[in-house]
mmCIF file of C-alpha atoms and ligand atoms in Angstrom:
data_model
loop_
_atom_site.group_PDB
_atom_site.id
_atom_site.type_symbol
_atom_site.label_atom_id
_atom_site.label_comp_id
_atom_site.label_asym_id
_atom_site.label_seq_id
_atom_site.Cartn_x
_atom_site.Cartn_y
_atom_site.Cartn_z
ATOM 1 C CA MET A 3 -87.727 150.183 -36.121
ATOM 2 C CA LYS A 4 -84.126 149.270 -35.079
ATOM 3 C CA VAL A 5 -81.214 149.342 -36.737
ATOM 4 C CA LEU A 6 -78.222 147.758 -35.662
ATOM 5 C CA VAL A 7 -74.349 149.073 -36.737
ATOM 6 C CA ALA A 8 -72.506 146.067 -35.985
ATOM 7 C CA THR A 9 -68.540 146.567 -36.387
ATOM 8 C CA GLU A 10 -65.642 145.164 -34.959
ATOM 9 C CA LYS A 11 -63.523 147.566 -36.813
ATOM 10 C CA PRO A 12 -65.887 150.622 -36.351
ATOM 11 C CA PHE A 13 -66.299 153.248 -38.691
ATOM 12 C CA ALA A 14 -64.608 156.748 -38.444
ATOM 13 C CA LYS A 15 -66.837 158.630 -35.771
ATOM 14 C CA VAL A 16 -68.009 161.122 -38.404
ATOM 15 C CA ALA A 17 -69.217 158.593 -40.370
ATOM 16 C CA VAL A 18 -71.336 156.964 -37.250
ATOM 17 C CA ASP A 19 -72.770 160.578 -36.256
ATOM 18 C CA GLY A 20 -73.928 160.760 -40.095
ATOM 19 C CA ILE A 21 -75.712 157.199 -39.743
ATOM 20 C CA ARG A 22 -76.728 158.321 -36.516
ATOM 21 C CA LYS A 23 -78.343 161.336 -38.338
ATOM 22 C CA VAL A 24 -79.866 159.493 -41.177
ATOM 23 C CA VAL A 25 -81.261 156.596 -39.069
ATOM 24 C CA GLU A 26 -83.059 159.082 -36.803
ATOM 25 C CA GLU A 27 -84.114 161.400 -39.114
ATOM 26 C CA ASN A 28 -86.090 158.613 -40.455
ATOM 27 C CA GLY A 29 -87.732 157.230 -37.592
ATOM 28 C CA TYR A 30 -85.677 154.755 -36.345
ATOM 29 C CA GLU A 31 -83.608 153.808 -33.162
ATOM 30 C CA LEU A 32 -80.056 153.214 -33.713
ATOM 31 C CA ALA A 33 -77.803 150.831 -31.878
ATOM 32 C CA LEU A 34 -74.071 150.225 -31.834
ATOM 33 C CA LEU A 35 -71.965 147.518 -31.062
ATOM 34 C CA GLU A 36 -68.241 148.332 -31.926
ATOM 35 C CA LYS A 37 -64.928 146.447 -31.573
ATOM 36 C CA TYR A 38 -66.892 143.530 -30.277
ATOM 37 C CA THR A 39 -64.736 140.385 -29.512
ATOM 38 C CA ASP A 40 -67.373 138.130 -28.779
ATOM 39 C CA VAL A 41 -69.515 137.053 -31.272
ATOM 40 C CA ASN A 42 -72.211 136.291 -28.369
ATOM 41 C CA ASP A 43 -72.552 139.968 -28.306
ATOM 42 C CA LEU A 44 -73.289 140.410 -31.891
ATOM 43 C CA TYR A 45 -75.853 137.590 -31.160
ATOM 44 C CA LYS A 46 -77.297 139.457 -28.709
ATOM 45 C CA ALA A 47 -77.406 142.659 -30.436
ATOM 46 C CA VAL A 48 -78.975 141.317 -33.328
ATOM 47 C CA ALA A 49 -81.965 139.516 -31.358
ATOM 48 C CA ASP A 50 -84.617 142.540 -31.863
ATOM 49 C CA ALA A 51 -82.583 144.245 -34.915
ATOM 50 C CA ASP A 52 -85.404 145.017 -38.006
ATOM 51 C CA ALA A 53 -81.632 146.364 -40.220
ATOM 52 C CA LEU A 54 -77.994 145.271 -39.697
ATOM 53 C CA ILE A 55 -75.533 147.168 -40.933
ATOM 54 C CA VAL A 56 -71.994 145.861 -41.200
ATOM 55 C CA ARG A 57 -68.484 146.180 -42.554
ATOM 56 C CA SER A 58 -66.297 142.928 -43.163
ATOM 57 C CA ASP A 59 -68.136 141.248 -40.055
ATOM 58 C CA LYS A 60 -68.961 137.857 -40.714
ATOM 59 C CA VAL A 61 -72.853 137.689 -40.888
ATOM 60 C CA THR A 62 -73.230 133.888 -40.705
ATOM 61 C CA LYS A 63 -76.004 131.441 -40.363
ATOM 62 C CA GLU A 64 -75.807 131.468 -36.535
ATOM 63 C CA VAL A 65 -75.717 135.371 -36.770
ATOM 64 C CA ILE A 66 -78.868 134.897 -38.707
ATOM 65 C CA ASP A 67 -80.285 132.665 -36.262
ATOM 66 C CA HIS A 68 -80.160 134.563 -33.585
ATOM 67 C CA ALA A 69 -82.131 137.924 -35.790
ATOM 68 C CA ASN A 70 -85.581 137.565 -34.611
ATOM 69 C CA ASN A 71 -86.842 140.779 -36.709
ATOM 70 C CA LEU A 72 -84.146 141.129 -39.225
ATOM 71 C CA LYS A 73 -85.735 142.178 -42.877
ATOM 72 C CA ILE A 74 -82.634 143.728 -44.373
ATOM 73 C CA VAL A 75 -78.686 143.694 -44.037
ATOM 74 C CA VAL A 76 -76.278 145.773 -45.786
ATOM 75 C CA ARG A 77 -72.654 145.334 -46.214
ATOM 76 C CA ALA A 78 -71.187 148.855 -46.000
ATOM 77 C CA GLY A 79 -68.743 148.199 -48.522
ATOM 78 C CA ALA A 80 -68.417 146.259 -51.920
ATOM 79 C CA GLY A 81 -67.369 142.798 -51.204
ATOM 80 C CA TYR A 82 -69.831 140.479 -49.351
ATOM 81 C CA ASP A 83 -68.156 137.274 -49.132
ATOM 82 C CA ASN A 84 -68.561 137.770 -45.613
ATOM 83 C CA LEU A 85 -72.643 137.407 -45.721
ATOM 84 C CA ASP A 86 -74.281 133.581 -45.833
ATOM 85 C CA LEU A 87 -76.569 134.683 -48.603
ATOM 86 C CA GLU A 88 -78.353 131.915 -48.428
ATOM 87 C CA ALA A 89 -79.299 131.802 -44.627
ATOM 88 C CA CYS A 90 -80.577 135.264 -45.528
ATOM 89 C CA THR A 91 -82.627 134.095 -48.346
ATOM 90 C CA ALA A 92 -84.047 131.514 -46.328
ATOM 91 C CA LYS A 93 -85.065 133.808 -43.861
ATOM 92 C CA GLY A 94 -86.634 136.232 -46.207
ATOM 93 C CA ILE A 95 -83.745 138.681 -45.501
ATOM 94 C CA VAL A 96 -82.603 141.209 -48.111
ATOM 95 C CA ALA A 97 -78.698 141.508 -48.413
ATOM 96 C CA MET A 98 -77.290 144.482 -50.123
ATOM 97 C CA ASN A 99 -73.882 146.130 -50.652
ATOM 98 C CA THR A 100 -73.109 149.750 -51.213
ATOM 99 C CA PRO A 101 -71.201 149.184 -54.574
ATOM 100 C CA GLY A 102 -68.633 152.067 -55.659
ATOM 101 C CA GLN A 103 -68.627 153.856 -52.335
ATOM 102 C CA ASN A 104 -65.120 153.190 -51.029
ATOM 103 C CA SER A 105 -63.494 152.202 -54.430
ATOM 104 C CA ASN A 106 -61.868 155.537 -54.707
ATOM 105 C CA ALA A 107 -59.951 155.258 -51.207
ATOM 106 C CA VAL A 108 -58.785 151.921 -52.334
ATOM 107 C CA ALA A 109 -57.838 153.529 -55.872
ATOM 108 C CA GLU A 110 -55.536 156.074 -54.169
ATOM 109 C CA LEU A 111 -54.256 153.719 -51.924
ATOM 110 C CA VAL A 112 -53.184 151.476 -54.980
ATOM 111 C CA MET A 113 -51.372 154.431 -55.961
ATOM 112 C CA GLY A 114 -49.723 155.253 -52.849
ATOM 113 C CA MET A 115 -48.403 151.610 -52.597
ATOM 114 C CA LEU A 116 -46.939 152.200 -56.086
ATOM 115 C CA VAL A 117 -45.320 155.385 -55.656
ATOM 116 C CA TYR A 118 -44.038 153.728 -52.535
ATOM 117 C CA ALA A 119 -42.755 150.438 -54.587
ATOM 118 C CA VAL A 120 -41.043 152.393 -57.486
ATOM 119 C CA ARG A 121 -39.358 154.487 -55.104
ATOM 120 C CA ASN A 122 -37.745 151.593 -53.526
ATOM 121 C CA PHE A 123 -39.902 152.182 -50.172
ATOM 122 C CA TYR A 124 -37.937 154.901 -49.469
ATOM 123 C CA ASN A 125 -34.936 153.770 -48.849
ATOM 124 C CA GLY A 126 -32.562 156.782 -49.563
ATOM 125 C CA LYS A 127 -31.504 155.045 -52.845
ATOM 126 C CA SER A 128 -32.845 156.209 -56.756
ATOM 127 C CA GLY A 129 -35.975 154.808 -57.875
ATOM 128 C CA SER A 130 -38.179 155.250 -60.622
ATOM 129 C CA GLU A 131 -41.370 157.016 -62.020
ATOM 130 C CA LEU A 132 -44.766 155.685 -62.988
ATOM 131 C CA MET A 133 -45.189 157.960 -65.852
ATOM 132 C CA GLY A 134 -44.984 156.163 -68.883
ATOM 133 C CA LYS A 135 -44.997 152.488 -67.122
ATOM 134 C CA LYS A 136 -47.944 150.329 -68.156
ATOM 135 C CA LEU A 137 -50.426 149.504 -65.663
ATOM 136 C CA GLY A 138 -52.943 146.428 -66.216
ATOM 137 C CA LEU A 139 -55.868 146.395 -64.245
ATOM 138 C CA LEU A 140 -57.351 143.081 -63.879
ATOM 139 C CA ALA A 141 -61.324 143.646 -63.639
ATOM 140 C CA PHE A 142 -62.401 146.900 -64.823
ATOM 141 C CA GLY A 143 -65.245 147.513 -61.898
ATOM 142 C CA ASN A 144 -65.836 150.739 -59.645
ATOM 143 C CA VAL A 145 -62.317 150.455 -58.388
ATOM 144 C CA GLY A 146 -60.310 149.378 -61.223
ATOM 145 C CA ARG A 147 -62.050 152.548 -63.122
ATOM 146 C CA ASN A 148 -60.776 154.960 -60.082
ATOM 147 C CA VAL A 149 -57.317 153.578 -60.482
ATOM 148 C CA ALA A 150 -57.483 153.977 -64.267
ATOM 149 C CA ARG A 151 -58.571 157.894 -63.590
ATOM 150 C CA ILE A 152 -56.176 158.126 -61.435
ATOM 151 C CA ALA A 153 -53.034 156.462 -62.602
ATOM 152 C CA LYS A 154 -53.572 158.481 -65.891
ATOM 153 C CA GLY A 155 -52.814 161.689 -64.315
ATOM 154 C CA PHE A 156 -49.497 160.243 -63.348
ATOM 155 C CA GLY A 157 -49.207 159.327 -66.955
ATOM 156 C CA MET A 158 -49.404 155.636 -67.045
ATOM 157 C CA ASP A 159 -50.350 153.917 -69.947
ATOM 158 C CA VAL A 160 -53.301 151.606 -68.405
ATOM 159 C CA TYR A 161 -54.609 148.255 -69.731
ATOM 160 C CA ALA A 162 -57.522 146.422 -68.293
ATOM 161 C CA PHE A 163 -59.068 142.721 -68.980
ATOM 162 C CA ASP A 164 -62.568 141.898 -67.145
ATOM 163 C CA GLU A 165 -63.810 138.802 -68.337
ATOM 164 C CA PHE A 166 -67.411 140.705 -67.682
ATOM 165 C CA VAL A 167 -67.044 143.721 -69.372
ATOM 166 C CA PRO A 168 -67.073 143.781 -73.133
ATOM 167 C CA ALA A 169 -63.515 145.379 -74.593
ATOM 168 C CA GLU A 170 -65.591 148.333 -76.082
ATOM 169 C CA LYS A 171 -66.494 149.593 -72.582
ATOM 170 C CA ILE A 172 -62.572 149.508 -71.652
ATOM 171 C CA GLU A 173 -61.729 151.297 -74.668
ATOM 172 C CA GLU A 174 -64.302 153.757 -74.406
ATOM 173 C CA ALA A 175 -63.250 154.905 -70.841
ATOM 174 C CA GLY A 176 -59.783 155.541 -72.663
ATOM 175 C CA VAL A 177 -57.945 152.202 -71.296
ATOM 176 C CA HIS A 178 -56.295 149.578 -73.777
ATOM 177 C CA ALA A 179 -58.783 146.222 -73.567
ATOM 178 C CA VAL A 180 -56.258 143.054 -73.675
ATOM 179 C CA ALA A 181 -57.450 139.665 -74.522
ATOM 180 C CA ASN A 182 -56.942 137.830 -71.519
ATOM 181 C CA ARG A 183 -55.241 137.672 -67.970
ATOM 182 C CA ASP A 184 -52.088 136.083 -69.379
ATOM 183 C CA ALA A 185 -52.025 139.319 -72.022
ATOM 184 C CA LEU A 186 -51.937 141.569 -69.201
ATOM 185 C CA PHE A 187 -49.491 140.162 -67.259
ATOM 186 C CA GLU A 188 -47.190 139.641 -69.944
ATOM 187 C CA THR A 189 -47.631 143.214 -71.209
ATOM 188 C CA CYS A 190 -47.523 145.220 -67.925
ATOM 189 C CA ASP A 191 -44.909 146.694 -66.029
ATOM 190 C CA VAL A 192 -47.643 146.755 -62.593
ATOM 191 C CA VAL A 193 -50.402 144.642 -62.419
ATOM 192 C CA SER A 194 -53.291 145.918 -60.023
ATOM 193 C CA LEU A 195 -56.040 143.161 -58.849
ATOM 194 C CA HIS A 196 -59.667 144.116 -58.507
ATOM 195 C CA ILE A 197 -61.112 140.680 -58.850
ATOM 196 C CA PRO A 198 -63.589 139.702 -56.105
ATOM 197 C CA ALA A 199 -63.210 136.616 -54.243
ATOM 198 C CA THR A 200 -65.422 134.139 -55.938
ATOM 199 C CA ALA A 201 -65.093 130.323 -56.549
ATOM 200 C CA GLU A 202 -63.384 130.710 -59.642
ATOM 201 C CA THR A 203 -61.159 133.436 -58.446
ATOM 202 C CA LYS A 204 -59.684 131.854 -54.872
ATOM 203 C CA GLN A 205 -56.510 131.287 -55.254
ATOM 204 C CA SER A 206 -56.127 132.055 -58.797
ATOM 205 C CA ILE A 207 -53.321 134.456 -58.734
ATOM 206 C CA ASN A 208 -50.870 131.843 -58.594
ATOM 207 C CA TYR A 209 -47.067 131.166 -59.694
ATOM 208 C CA ALA A 210 -47.740 130.415 -63.230
ATOM 209 C CA VAL A 211 -49.469 133.671 -63.584
ATOM 210 C CA VAL A 212 -47.291 136.180 -61.943
ATOM 211 C CA ASN A 213 -44.296 134.560 -63.314
ATOM 212 C CA LYS A 214 -45.483 135.973 -66.837
ATOM 213 C CA MET A 215 -44.678 139.129 -65.895
ATOM 214 C CA HIS A 216 -41.292 140.945 -66.371
ATOM 215 C CA LYS A 217 -38.434 140.776 -63.858
ATOM 216 C CA GLY A 218 -38.881 143.953 -61.825
ATOM 217 C CA GLY A 219 -42.821 143.889 -62.223
ATOM 218 C CA ILE A 220 -44.674 144.670 -59.466
ATOM 219 C CA LEU A 221 -47.955 142.874 -58.454
ATOM 220 C CA VAL A 222 -50.579 144.875 -56.300
ATOM 221 C CA ASN A 223 -53.192 143.509 -54.180
ATOM 222 C CA THR A 224 -55.849 145.655 -52.412
ATOM 223 C CA ALA A 225 -58.566 142.975 -53.526
ATOM 224 C CA ARG A 226 -59.473 140.093 -51.068
ATOM 225 C CA LYS A 227 -56.173 138.530 -49.886
ATOM 226 C CA GLU A 228 -58.345 134.925 -50.813
ATOM 227 C CA VAL A 229 -57.589 135.412 -54.623
ATOM 228 C CA ILE A 230 -53.611 134.767 -53.890
ATOM 229 C CA ASN A 231 -52.234 131.665 -53.988
ATOM 230 C CA GLU A 232 -50.076 132.552 -50.801
ATOM 231 C CA PRO A 233 -47.751 129.440 -50.710
ATOM 232 C CA GLU A 234 -46.751 130.013 -54.473
ATOM 233 C CA LEU A 235 -46.455 133.919 -54.101
ATOM 234 C CA LEU A 236 -44.613 133.994 -50.988
ATOM 235 C CA LYS A 237 -40.963 134.089 -52.732
ATOM 236 C CA LEU A 238 -42.478 136.379 -55.695
ATOM 237 C CA MET A 239 -43.956 138.751 -53.324
ATOM 238 C CA ALA A 240 -40.819 139.003 -50.784
ATOM 239 C CA GLU A 241 -39.124 140.746 -53.845
ATOM 240 C CA ARG A 242 -42.162 142.964 -54.402
ATOM 241 C CA PHE A 243 -44.408 144.765 -52.295
ATOM 242 C CA ALA A 244 -46.865 144.072 -49.721
ATOM 243 C CA THR A 245 -48.991 145.838 -46.547
ATOM 244 C CA PRO A 246 -49.548 143.233 -44.058
ATOM 245 C CA LYS A 247 -53.214 144.782 -43.400
ATOM 246 C CA LYS A 248 -56.514 144.870 -45.189
ATOM 247 C CA MET A 249 -56.834 149.054 -45.393
ATOM 248 C CA GLY A 250 -58.625 149.380 -48.524
ATOM 249 C CA ALA A 251 -61.777 151.587 -47.342
ATOM 250 C CA GLN A 252 -59.861 152.988 -44.441
ATOM 251 C CA THR A 253 -60.464 156.565 -45.027
ATOM 252 C CA GLU A 254 -62.973 158.707 -43.342
ATOM 253 C CA GLU A 255 -64.568 159.608 -46.637
ATOM 254 C CA ALA A 256 -64.904 155.944 -47.743
ATOM 255 C CA ASN A 257 -66.766 155.448 -44.006
ATOM 256 C CA ILE A 258 -68.924 158.126 -44.519
ATOM 257 C CA ASN A 259 -69.584 157.031 -48.483
ATOM 258 C CA ALA A 260 -70.444 153.645 -47.552
ATOM 259 C CA GLY A 261 -71.871 153.920 -44.218
ATOM 260 C CA LEU A 262 -74.617 156.623 -44.695
ATOM 261 C CA ALA A 263 -75.330 154.822 -48.331
ATOM 262 C CA ALA A 264 -76.144 151.847 -46.143
ATOM 263 C CA ALA A 265 -77.932 153.937 -43.999
ATOM 264 C CA ASN A 266 -80.091 155.150 -46.813
ATOM 265 C CA GLN A 267 -80.215 152.112 -48.183
ATOM 266 C CA ILE A 268 -82.155 150.884 -45.541
ATOM 267 C CA ALA A 269 -84.823 153.855 -45.258
ATOM 268 C CA ASP A 270 -85.527 153.643 -48.801
ATOM 269 C CA PHE A 271 -85.945 149.896 -48.546
ATOM 270 C CA PHE A 272 -88.398 150.336 -45.523
ATOM 271 C CA LYS A 273 -90.196 153.265 -47.096
ATOM 272 C CA THR A 274 -90.391 152.200 -50.543
ATOM 273 C CA GLY A 275 -89.268 149.041 -51.055
ATOM 274 C CA ASN A 276 -86.389 149.664 -52.986
ATOM 275 C CA LYS A 277 -84.031 146.636 -53.275
ATOM 276 C CA ARG A 278 -81.227 148.588 -55.581
ATOM 277 C CA PHE A 279 -78.061 146.971 -54.818
ATOM 278 C CA GLN A 280 -79.782 143.530 -53.139
ATOM 279 C CA VAL A 281 -77.239 140.809 -53.562
ATOM 280 C CA ASN A 282 -78.850 137.701 -52.785
ATOM 281 C CA LYS A 283 -81.660 137.695 -55.455
HETATM 282 C C1 3PG B 304 -65.077 146.128 -49.137
HETATM 283 O O1 3PG B 304 -64.974 145.152 -49.705
HETATM 284 O O2 3PG B 304 -65.708 147.236 -49.633
HETATM 285 C C2 3PG B 304 -63.922 146.789 -48.399
HETATM 286 O O3 3PG B 304 -62.992 145.896 -48.796
HETATM 287 C C3 3PG B 304 -64.316 147.095 -47.254
HETATM 288 O O4 3PG B 304 -63.870 146.296 -46.109
HETATM 289 P P1 3PG B 304 -63.810 147.464 -44.997
HETATM 290 O O5 3PG B 304 -65.372 147.581 -44.357
HETATM 291 O O6 3PG B 304 -63.682 146.024 -43.680
HETATM 292 O O7 3PG B 304 -62.720 147.898 -44.640
#
């Protein structure tokens, strides 16, 4: 049984070593395709793979068409907008993600960005503190919950809105539930986005929404860039804070968590048929 790890942006070495251990201890063979720049290399590598682990690599219908033996693909991470689920389903391939494994990494980045922003990007001028500021979380999944946990340590007053999470669940976590998205932007000094990229959310964070924030408000986006309406926010964003690269899950720990979870999910799937975290049901 061959497990292919195909990562344009490789995992940290320590994570690859861990994945290899899990794969080999289960009696499978590991194939590694890192930093590939030509999709043909992926087509070639996937041809005889039984299982595939990817990061943000695009698993398109073409990739699936080249995979003759593939039974399972695991996106080592939360967002699976890079997987063609229909193509997987059509070929009877189980698609999974590894939810929660890199959420602390993203949450720590949110706090780092916030400290940097309120200290005026370390330009030497007096900034302000996060303590006592109102933080609004748009969506209260794994990342939102981790941000809430850390932000409370900073003494922030945490609010959240999530159309899929009942207010009681939010309040149970010691976070104020707000009635709707607009109220979150109107109430909070900082809004941090933790929504997935779906047909409904893409481009949804637009001028009208963000303009509800008071002057000096901060918008943090560590979710998919597609949820932002970039042309509309460009002017607003220029006055706020953004990093040019997608880097939420870029920690060794997150690589280990997500990479090993992916390898273990594959072993468990082959051994027991466990399909927990399947995303193409
Ligand atoms: C996720 O959806 O889990 C993150 O965006 C991770 O993406 P990456 O593996 O490309 O860093």
